[in-house]
PDB file of C-alpha atoms and ligand atoms in Angstrom:
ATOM      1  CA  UNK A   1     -17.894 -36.860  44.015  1.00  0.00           C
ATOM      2  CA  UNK A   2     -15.608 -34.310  41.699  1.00  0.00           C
ATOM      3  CA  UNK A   3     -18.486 -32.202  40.149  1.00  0.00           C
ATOM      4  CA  UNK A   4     -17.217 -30.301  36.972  1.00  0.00           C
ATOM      5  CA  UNK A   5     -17.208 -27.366  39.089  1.00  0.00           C
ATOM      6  CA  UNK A   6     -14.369 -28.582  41.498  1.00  0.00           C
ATOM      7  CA  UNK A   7     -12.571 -30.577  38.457  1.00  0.00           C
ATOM      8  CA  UNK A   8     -11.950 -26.467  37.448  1.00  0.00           C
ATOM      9  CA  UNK A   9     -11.301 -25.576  40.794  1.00  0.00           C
ATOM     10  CA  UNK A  10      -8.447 -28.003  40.978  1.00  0.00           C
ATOM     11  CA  UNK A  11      -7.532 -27.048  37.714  1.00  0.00           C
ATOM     12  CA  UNK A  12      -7.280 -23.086  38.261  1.00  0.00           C
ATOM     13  CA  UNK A  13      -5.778 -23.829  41.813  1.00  0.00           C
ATOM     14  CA  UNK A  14      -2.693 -26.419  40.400  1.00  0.00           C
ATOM     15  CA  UNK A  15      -2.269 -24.253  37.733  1.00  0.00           C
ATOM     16  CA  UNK A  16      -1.806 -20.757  40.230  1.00  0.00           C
ATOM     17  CA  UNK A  17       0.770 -22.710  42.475  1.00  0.00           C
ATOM     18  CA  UNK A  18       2.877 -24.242  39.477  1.00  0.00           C
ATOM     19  CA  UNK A  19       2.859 -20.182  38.467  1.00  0.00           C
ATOM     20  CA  UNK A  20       3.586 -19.552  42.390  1.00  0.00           C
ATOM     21  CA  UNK A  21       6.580 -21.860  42.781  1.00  0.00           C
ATOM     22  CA  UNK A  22       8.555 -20.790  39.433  1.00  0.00           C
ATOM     23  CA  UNK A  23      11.557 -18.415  40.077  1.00  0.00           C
ATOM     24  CA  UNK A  24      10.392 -14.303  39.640  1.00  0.00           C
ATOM     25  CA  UNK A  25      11.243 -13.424  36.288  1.00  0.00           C
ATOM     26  CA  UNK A  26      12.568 -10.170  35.313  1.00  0.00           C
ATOM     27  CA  UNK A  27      10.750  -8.609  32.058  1.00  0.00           C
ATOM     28  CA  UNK A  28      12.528 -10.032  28.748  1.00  0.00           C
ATOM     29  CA  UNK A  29      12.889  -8.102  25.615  1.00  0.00           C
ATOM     30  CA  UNK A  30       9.435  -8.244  23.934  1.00  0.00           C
ATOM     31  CA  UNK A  31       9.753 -10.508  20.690  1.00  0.00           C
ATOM     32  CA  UNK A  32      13.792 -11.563  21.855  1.00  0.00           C
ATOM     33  CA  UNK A  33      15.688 -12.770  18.763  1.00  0.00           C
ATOM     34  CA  UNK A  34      18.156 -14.930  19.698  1.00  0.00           C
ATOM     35  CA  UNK A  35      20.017 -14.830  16.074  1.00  0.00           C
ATOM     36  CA  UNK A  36      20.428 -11.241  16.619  1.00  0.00           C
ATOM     37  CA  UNK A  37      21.795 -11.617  19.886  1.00  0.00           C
ATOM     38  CA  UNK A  38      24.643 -14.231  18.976  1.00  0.00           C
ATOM     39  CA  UNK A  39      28.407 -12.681  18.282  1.00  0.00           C
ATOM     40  CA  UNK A  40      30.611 -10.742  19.971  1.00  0.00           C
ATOM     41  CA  UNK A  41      29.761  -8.756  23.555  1.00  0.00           C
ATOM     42  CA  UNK A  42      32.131  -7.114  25.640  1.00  0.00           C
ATOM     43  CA  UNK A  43      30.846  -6.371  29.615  1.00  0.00           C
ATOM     44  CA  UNK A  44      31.191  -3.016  30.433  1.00  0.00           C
ATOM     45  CA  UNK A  45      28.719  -2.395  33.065  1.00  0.00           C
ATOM     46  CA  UNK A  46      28.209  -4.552  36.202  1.00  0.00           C
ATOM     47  CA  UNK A  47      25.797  -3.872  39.179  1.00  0.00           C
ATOM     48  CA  UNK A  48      25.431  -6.263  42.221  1.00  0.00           C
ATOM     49  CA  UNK A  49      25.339  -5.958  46.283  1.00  0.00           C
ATOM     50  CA  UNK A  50      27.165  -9.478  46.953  1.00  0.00           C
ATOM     51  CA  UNK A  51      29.444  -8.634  49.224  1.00  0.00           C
ATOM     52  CA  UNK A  52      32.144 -10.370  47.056  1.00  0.00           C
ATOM     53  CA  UNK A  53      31.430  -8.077  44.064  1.00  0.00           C
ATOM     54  CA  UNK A  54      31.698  -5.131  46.025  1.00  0.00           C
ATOM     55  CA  UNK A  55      35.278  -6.197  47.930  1.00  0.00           C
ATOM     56  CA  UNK A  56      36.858  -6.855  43.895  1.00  0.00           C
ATOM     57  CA  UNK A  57      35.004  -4.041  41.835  1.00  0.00           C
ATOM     58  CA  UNK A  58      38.054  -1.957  41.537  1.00  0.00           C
ATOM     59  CA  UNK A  59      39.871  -4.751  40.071  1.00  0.00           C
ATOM     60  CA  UNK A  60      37.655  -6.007  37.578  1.00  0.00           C
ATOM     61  CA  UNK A  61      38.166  -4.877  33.940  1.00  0.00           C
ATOM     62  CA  UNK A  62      36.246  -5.558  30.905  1.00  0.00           C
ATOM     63  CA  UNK A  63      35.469  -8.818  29.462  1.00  0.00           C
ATOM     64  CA  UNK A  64      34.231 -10.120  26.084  1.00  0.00           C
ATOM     65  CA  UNK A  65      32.166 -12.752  25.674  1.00  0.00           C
ATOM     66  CA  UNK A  66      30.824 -14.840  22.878  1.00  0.00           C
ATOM     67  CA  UNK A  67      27.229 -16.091  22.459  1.00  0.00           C
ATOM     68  CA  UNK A  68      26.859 -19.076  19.749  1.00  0.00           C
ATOM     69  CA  UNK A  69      23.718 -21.093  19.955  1.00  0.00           C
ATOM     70  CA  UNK A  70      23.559 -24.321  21.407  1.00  0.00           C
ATOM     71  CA  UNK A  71      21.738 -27.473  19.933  1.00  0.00           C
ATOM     72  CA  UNK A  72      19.404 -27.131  22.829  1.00  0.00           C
ATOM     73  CA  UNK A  73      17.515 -23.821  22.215  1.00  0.00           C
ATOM     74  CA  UNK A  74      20.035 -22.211  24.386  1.00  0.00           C
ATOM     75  CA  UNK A  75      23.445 -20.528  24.331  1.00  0.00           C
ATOM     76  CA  UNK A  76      26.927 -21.198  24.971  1.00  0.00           C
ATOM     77  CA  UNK A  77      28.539 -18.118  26.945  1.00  0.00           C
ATOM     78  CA  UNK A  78      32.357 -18.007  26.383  1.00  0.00           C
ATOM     79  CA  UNK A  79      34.304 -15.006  28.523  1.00  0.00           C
ATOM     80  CA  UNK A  80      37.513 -14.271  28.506  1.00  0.00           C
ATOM     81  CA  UNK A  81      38.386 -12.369  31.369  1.00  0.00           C
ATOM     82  CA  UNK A  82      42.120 -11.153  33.349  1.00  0.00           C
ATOM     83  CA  UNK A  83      42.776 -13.080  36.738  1.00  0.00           C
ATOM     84  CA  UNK A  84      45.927 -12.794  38.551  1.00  0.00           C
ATOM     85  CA  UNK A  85      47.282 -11.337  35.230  1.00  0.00           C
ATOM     86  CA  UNK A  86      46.619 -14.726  33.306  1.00  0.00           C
ATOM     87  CA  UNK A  87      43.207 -14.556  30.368  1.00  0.00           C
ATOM     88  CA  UNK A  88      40.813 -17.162  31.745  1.00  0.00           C
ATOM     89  CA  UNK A  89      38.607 -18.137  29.435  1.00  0.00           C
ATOM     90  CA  UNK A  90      34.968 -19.823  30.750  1.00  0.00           C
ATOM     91  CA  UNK A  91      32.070 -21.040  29.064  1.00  0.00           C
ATOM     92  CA  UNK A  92      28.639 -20.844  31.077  1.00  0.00           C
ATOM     93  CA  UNK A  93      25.625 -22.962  29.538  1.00  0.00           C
ATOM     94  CA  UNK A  94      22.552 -20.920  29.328  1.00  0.00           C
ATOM     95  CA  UNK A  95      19.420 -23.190  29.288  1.00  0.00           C
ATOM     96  CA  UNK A  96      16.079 -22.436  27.845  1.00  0.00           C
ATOM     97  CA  UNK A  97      13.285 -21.948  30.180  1.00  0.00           C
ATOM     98  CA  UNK A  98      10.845 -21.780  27.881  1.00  0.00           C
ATOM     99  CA  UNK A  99      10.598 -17.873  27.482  1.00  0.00           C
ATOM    100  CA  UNK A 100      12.817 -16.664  24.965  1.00  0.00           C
ATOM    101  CA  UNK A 101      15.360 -14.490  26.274  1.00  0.00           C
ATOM    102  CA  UNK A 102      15.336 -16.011  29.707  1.00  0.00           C
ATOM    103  CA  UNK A 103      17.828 -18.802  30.489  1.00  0.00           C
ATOM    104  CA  UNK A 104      19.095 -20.530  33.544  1.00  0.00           C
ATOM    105  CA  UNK A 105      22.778 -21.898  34.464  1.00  0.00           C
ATOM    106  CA  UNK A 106      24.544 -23.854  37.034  1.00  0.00           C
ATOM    107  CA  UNK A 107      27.113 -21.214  38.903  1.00  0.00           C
ATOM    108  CA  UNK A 108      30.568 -22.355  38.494  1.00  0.00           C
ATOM    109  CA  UNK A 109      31.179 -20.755  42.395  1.00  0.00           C
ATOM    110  CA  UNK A 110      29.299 -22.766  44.575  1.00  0.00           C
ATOM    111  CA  UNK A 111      27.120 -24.901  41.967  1.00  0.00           C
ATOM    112  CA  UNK A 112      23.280 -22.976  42.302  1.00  0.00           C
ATOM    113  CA  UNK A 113      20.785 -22.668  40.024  1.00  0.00           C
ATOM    114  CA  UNK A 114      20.870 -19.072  38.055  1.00  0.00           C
ATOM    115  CA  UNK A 115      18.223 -17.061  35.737  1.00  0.00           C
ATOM    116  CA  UNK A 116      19.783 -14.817  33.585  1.00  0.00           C
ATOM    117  CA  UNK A 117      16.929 -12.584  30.843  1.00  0.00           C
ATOM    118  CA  UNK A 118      18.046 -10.296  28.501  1.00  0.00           C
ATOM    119  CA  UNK A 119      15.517  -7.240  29.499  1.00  0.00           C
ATOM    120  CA  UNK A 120      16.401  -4.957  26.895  1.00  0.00           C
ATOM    121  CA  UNK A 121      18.463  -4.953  23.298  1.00  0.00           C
ATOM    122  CA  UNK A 122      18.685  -3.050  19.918  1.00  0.00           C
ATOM    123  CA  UNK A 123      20.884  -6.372  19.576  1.00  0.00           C
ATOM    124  CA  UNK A 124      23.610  -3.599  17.658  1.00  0.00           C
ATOM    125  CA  UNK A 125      24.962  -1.679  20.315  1.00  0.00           C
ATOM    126  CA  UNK A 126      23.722  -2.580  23.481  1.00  0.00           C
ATOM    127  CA  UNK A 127      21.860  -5.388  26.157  1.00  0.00           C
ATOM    128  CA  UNK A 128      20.865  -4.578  29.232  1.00  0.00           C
ATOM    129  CA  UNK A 129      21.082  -8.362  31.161  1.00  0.00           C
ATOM    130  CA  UNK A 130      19.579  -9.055  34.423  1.00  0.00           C
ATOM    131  CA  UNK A 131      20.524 -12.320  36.534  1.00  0.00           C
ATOM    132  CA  UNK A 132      19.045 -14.032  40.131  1.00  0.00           C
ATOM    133  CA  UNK A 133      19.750 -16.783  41.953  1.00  0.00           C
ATOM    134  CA  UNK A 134      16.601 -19.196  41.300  1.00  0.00           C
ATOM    135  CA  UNK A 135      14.956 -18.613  44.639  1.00  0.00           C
ATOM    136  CA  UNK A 136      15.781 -21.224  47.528  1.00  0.00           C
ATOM    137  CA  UNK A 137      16.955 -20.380  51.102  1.00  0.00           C
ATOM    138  CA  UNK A 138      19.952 -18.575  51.638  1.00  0.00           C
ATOM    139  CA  UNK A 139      20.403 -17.671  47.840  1.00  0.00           C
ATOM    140  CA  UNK A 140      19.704 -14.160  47.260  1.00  0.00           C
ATOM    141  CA  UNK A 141      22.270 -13.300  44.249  1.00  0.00           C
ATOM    142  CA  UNK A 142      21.321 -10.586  42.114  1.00  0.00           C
ATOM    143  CA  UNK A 143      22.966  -9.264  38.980  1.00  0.00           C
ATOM    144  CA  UNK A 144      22.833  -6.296  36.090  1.00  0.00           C
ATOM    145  CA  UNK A 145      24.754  -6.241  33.236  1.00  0.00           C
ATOM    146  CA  UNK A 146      25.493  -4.283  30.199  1.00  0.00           C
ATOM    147  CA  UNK A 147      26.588  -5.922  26.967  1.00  0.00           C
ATOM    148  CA  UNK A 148      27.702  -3.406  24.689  1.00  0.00           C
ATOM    149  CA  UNK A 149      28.903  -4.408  20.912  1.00  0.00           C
ATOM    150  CA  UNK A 150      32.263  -2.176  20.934  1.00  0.00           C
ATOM    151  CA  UNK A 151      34.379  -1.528  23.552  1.00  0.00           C
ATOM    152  CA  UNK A 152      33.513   1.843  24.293  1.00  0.00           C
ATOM    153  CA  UNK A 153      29.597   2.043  25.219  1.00  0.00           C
ATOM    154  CA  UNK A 154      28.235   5.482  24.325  1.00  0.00           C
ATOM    155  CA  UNK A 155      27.348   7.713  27.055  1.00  0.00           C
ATOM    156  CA  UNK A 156      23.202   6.814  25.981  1.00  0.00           C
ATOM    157  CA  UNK A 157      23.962   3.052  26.792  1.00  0.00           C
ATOM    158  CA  UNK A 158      25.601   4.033  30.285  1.00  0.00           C
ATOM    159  CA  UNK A 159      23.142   5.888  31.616  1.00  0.00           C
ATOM    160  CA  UNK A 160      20.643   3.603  30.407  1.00  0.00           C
ATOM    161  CA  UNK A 161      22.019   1.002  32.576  1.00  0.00           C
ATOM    162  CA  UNK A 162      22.492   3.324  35.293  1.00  0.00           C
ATOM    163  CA  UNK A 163      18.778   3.761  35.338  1.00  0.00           C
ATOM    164  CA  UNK A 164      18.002   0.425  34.707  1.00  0.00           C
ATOM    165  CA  UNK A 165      20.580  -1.010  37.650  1.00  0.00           C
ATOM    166  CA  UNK A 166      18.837   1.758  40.321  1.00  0.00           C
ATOM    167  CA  UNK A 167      15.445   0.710  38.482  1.00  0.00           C
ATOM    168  CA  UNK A 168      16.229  -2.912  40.015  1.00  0.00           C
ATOM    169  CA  UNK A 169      16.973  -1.522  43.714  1.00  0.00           C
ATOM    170  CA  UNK A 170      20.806  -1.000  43.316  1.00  0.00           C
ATOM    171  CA  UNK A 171      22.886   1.765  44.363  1.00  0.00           C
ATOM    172  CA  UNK A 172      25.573   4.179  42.743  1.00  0.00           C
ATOM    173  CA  UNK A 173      28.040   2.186  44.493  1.00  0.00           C
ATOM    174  CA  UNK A 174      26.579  -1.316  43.430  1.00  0.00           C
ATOM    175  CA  UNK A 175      27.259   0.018  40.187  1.00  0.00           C
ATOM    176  CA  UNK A 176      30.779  -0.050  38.074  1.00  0.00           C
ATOM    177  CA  UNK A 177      31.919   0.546  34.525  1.00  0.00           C
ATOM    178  CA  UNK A 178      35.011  -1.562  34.349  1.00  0.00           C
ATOM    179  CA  UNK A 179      37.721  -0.372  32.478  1.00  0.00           C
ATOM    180  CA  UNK A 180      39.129  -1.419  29.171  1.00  0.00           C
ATOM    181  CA  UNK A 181      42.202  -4.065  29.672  1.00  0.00           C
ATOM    182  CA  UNK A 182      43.781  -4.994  26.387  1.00  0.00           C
ATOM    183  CA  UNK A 183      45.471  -8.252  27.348  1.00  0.00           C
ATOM    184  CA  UNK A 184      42.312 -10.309  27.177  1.00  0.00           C
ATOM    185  CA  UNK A 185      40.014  -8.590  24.513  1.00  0.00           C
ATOM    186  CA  UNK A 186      40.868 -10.319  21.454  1.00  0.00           C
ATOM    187  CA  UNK A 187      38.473 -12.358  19.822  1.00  0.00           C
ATOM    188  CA  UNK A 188      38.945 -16.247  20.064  1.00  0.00           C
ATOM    189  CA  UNK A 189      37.322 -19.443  19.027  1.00  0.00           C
TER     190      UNK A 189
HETATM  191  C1  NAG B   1      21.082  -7.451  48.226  1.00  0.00           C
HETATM  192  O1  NAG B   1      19.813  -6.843  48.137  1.00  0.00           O
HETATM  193  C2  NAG B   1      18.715  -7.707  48.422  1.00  0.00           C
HETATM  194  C3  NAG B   1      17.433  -6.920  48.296  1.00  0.00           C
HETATM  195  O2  NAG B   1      17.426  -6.089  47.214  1.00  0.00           O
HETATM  196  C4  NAG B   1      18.837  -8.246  49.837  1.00  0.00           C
HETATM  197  O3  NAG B   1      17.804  -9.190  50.054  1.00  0.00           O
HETATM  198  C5  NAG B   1      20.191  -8.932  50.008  1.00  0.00           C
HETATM  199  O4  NAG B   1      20.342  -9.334  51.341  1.00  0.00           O
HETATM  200  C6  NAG B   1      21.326  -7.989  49.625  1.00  0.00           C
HETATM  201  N1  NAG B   1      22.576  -8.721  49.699  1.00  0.00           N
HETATM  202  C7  NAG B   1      23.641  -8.243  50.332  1.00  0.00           C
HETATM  203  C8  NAG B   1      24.863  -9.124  50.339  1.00  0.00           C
HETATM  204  O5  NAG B   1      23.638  -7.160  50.890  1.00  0.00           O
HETATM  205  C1  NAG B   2      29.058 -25.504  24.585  1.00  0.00           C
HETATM  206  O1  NAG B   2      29.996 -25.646  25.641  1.00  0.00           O
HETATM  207  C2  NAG B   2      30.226 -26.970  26.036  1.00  0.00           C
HETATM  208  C3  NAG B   2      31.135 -26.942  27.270  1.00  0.00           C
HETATM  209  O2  NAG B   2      32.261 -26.132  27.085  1.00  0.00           O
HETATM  210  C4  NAG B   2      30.804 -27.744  24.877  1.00  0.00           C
HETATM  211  O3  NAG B   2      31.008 -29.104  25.254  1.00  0.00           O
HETATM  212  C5  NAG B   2      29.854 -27.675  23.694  1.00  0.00           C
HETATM  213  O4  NAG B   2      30.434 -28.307  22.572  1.00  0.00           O
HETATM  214  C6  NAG B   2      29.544 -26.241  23.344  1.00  0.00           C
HETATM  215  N1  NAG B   2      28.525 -26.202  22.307  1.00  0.00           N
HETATM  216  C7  NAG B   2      28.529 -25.308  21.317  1.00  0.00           C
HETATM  217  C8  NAG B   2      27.384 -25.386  20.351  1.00  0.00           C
HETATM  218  O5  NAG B   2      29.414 -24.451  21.201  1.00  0.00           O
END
């Protein structure tokens, strides 16, 4: 017979492996406000150790990306980014998880499930972005970004990601600032 004592017990112990089986979270930006964050970002530092990153680092320049809210609770992602000198313009769904300033996506490369939190903003110059593959076997994809409002992050925001990036277990050379490319930075709808 359940006793009131093993009723709790059940409780505490469902309630430890629901925490147990969701995906590791980064930290989030305490008190995230997602108005704040919506507009105009341009990616201007990128850290990873996928193998694929690190072969096309050299060639990858800036990008700009627009957040707009979607109906949801989360955000619409829009890049435009250079590819076999063509602008290639993507939009990446960013669903709510429940904690504001966390999101998850579907990967357009190979279809897996995505976190993506926003660790750190002053929401006017900078965002310091940090994105894993939701954890199941033979996913181990791993991500920093920096979001900076202008094109040219100041050397402060640089070396804050630089910190940040090595804070998360990445090296120098997982690290790259990529440079400006005016074909594809203009703002579009
Ligand atoms: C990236 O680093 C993580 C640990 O930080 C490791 O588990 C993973 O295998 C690394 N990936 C590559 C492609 O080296
Ligand atoms: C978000 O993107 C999807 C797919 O591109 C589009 O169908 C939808 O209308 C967009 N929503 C907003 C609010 O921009």
């Amino acid at each position: 017979m359940a006793t009131p004592n093993t009723l709790w017990l059940g409780l505490v112990l469902l309630g430890t492996l629901g925490v147990l089986q969701m995906p590791a979270q980064a930290s989030v930006q305490p008190n995230f406000q997602e108005d704040k964050f919506l507009g105009r970002w341009f990616t201007s530092g990128l850290a990873s150790n996928s193998s694929w990153f690190l072969e096309k680092k050299k060639m990858l320049s800036m990008c700009i990306s627009l957040v707009a809210a979607a109906p949801d609770g989360g955000f619409n992602l829009t890049s435009t980014f250079l590819r076999k000198d063509q602008c290639v313009t993507r939009t990446l769904m960013l669903r709510p998880t429940g904690t504001p300033g966390c999101y998850s996506y579907t990967s357009p490369h190979g279809g897996g499930n995505h976190e993506v939190s926003v660790v750190e903003t002053d929401y006017e110059n900078y965002a310091l972005l940090y994105t894993e593959s939701a954890r199941s076997p033979g996913q181990d994809f791993r991500m920093a970004t920096l979001y900076s409002r202008t094109q040219a992050p100041g050397a402060e925001a640089k070396e804050k990601f630089t910190a940040f990036a090595e804070a998360q277990g990445f090296t120098e050379d997982n690290i790259v600032f990529p440079p400006r490319n005016d074909k594809c930075l203009e703002e579009r709808e």
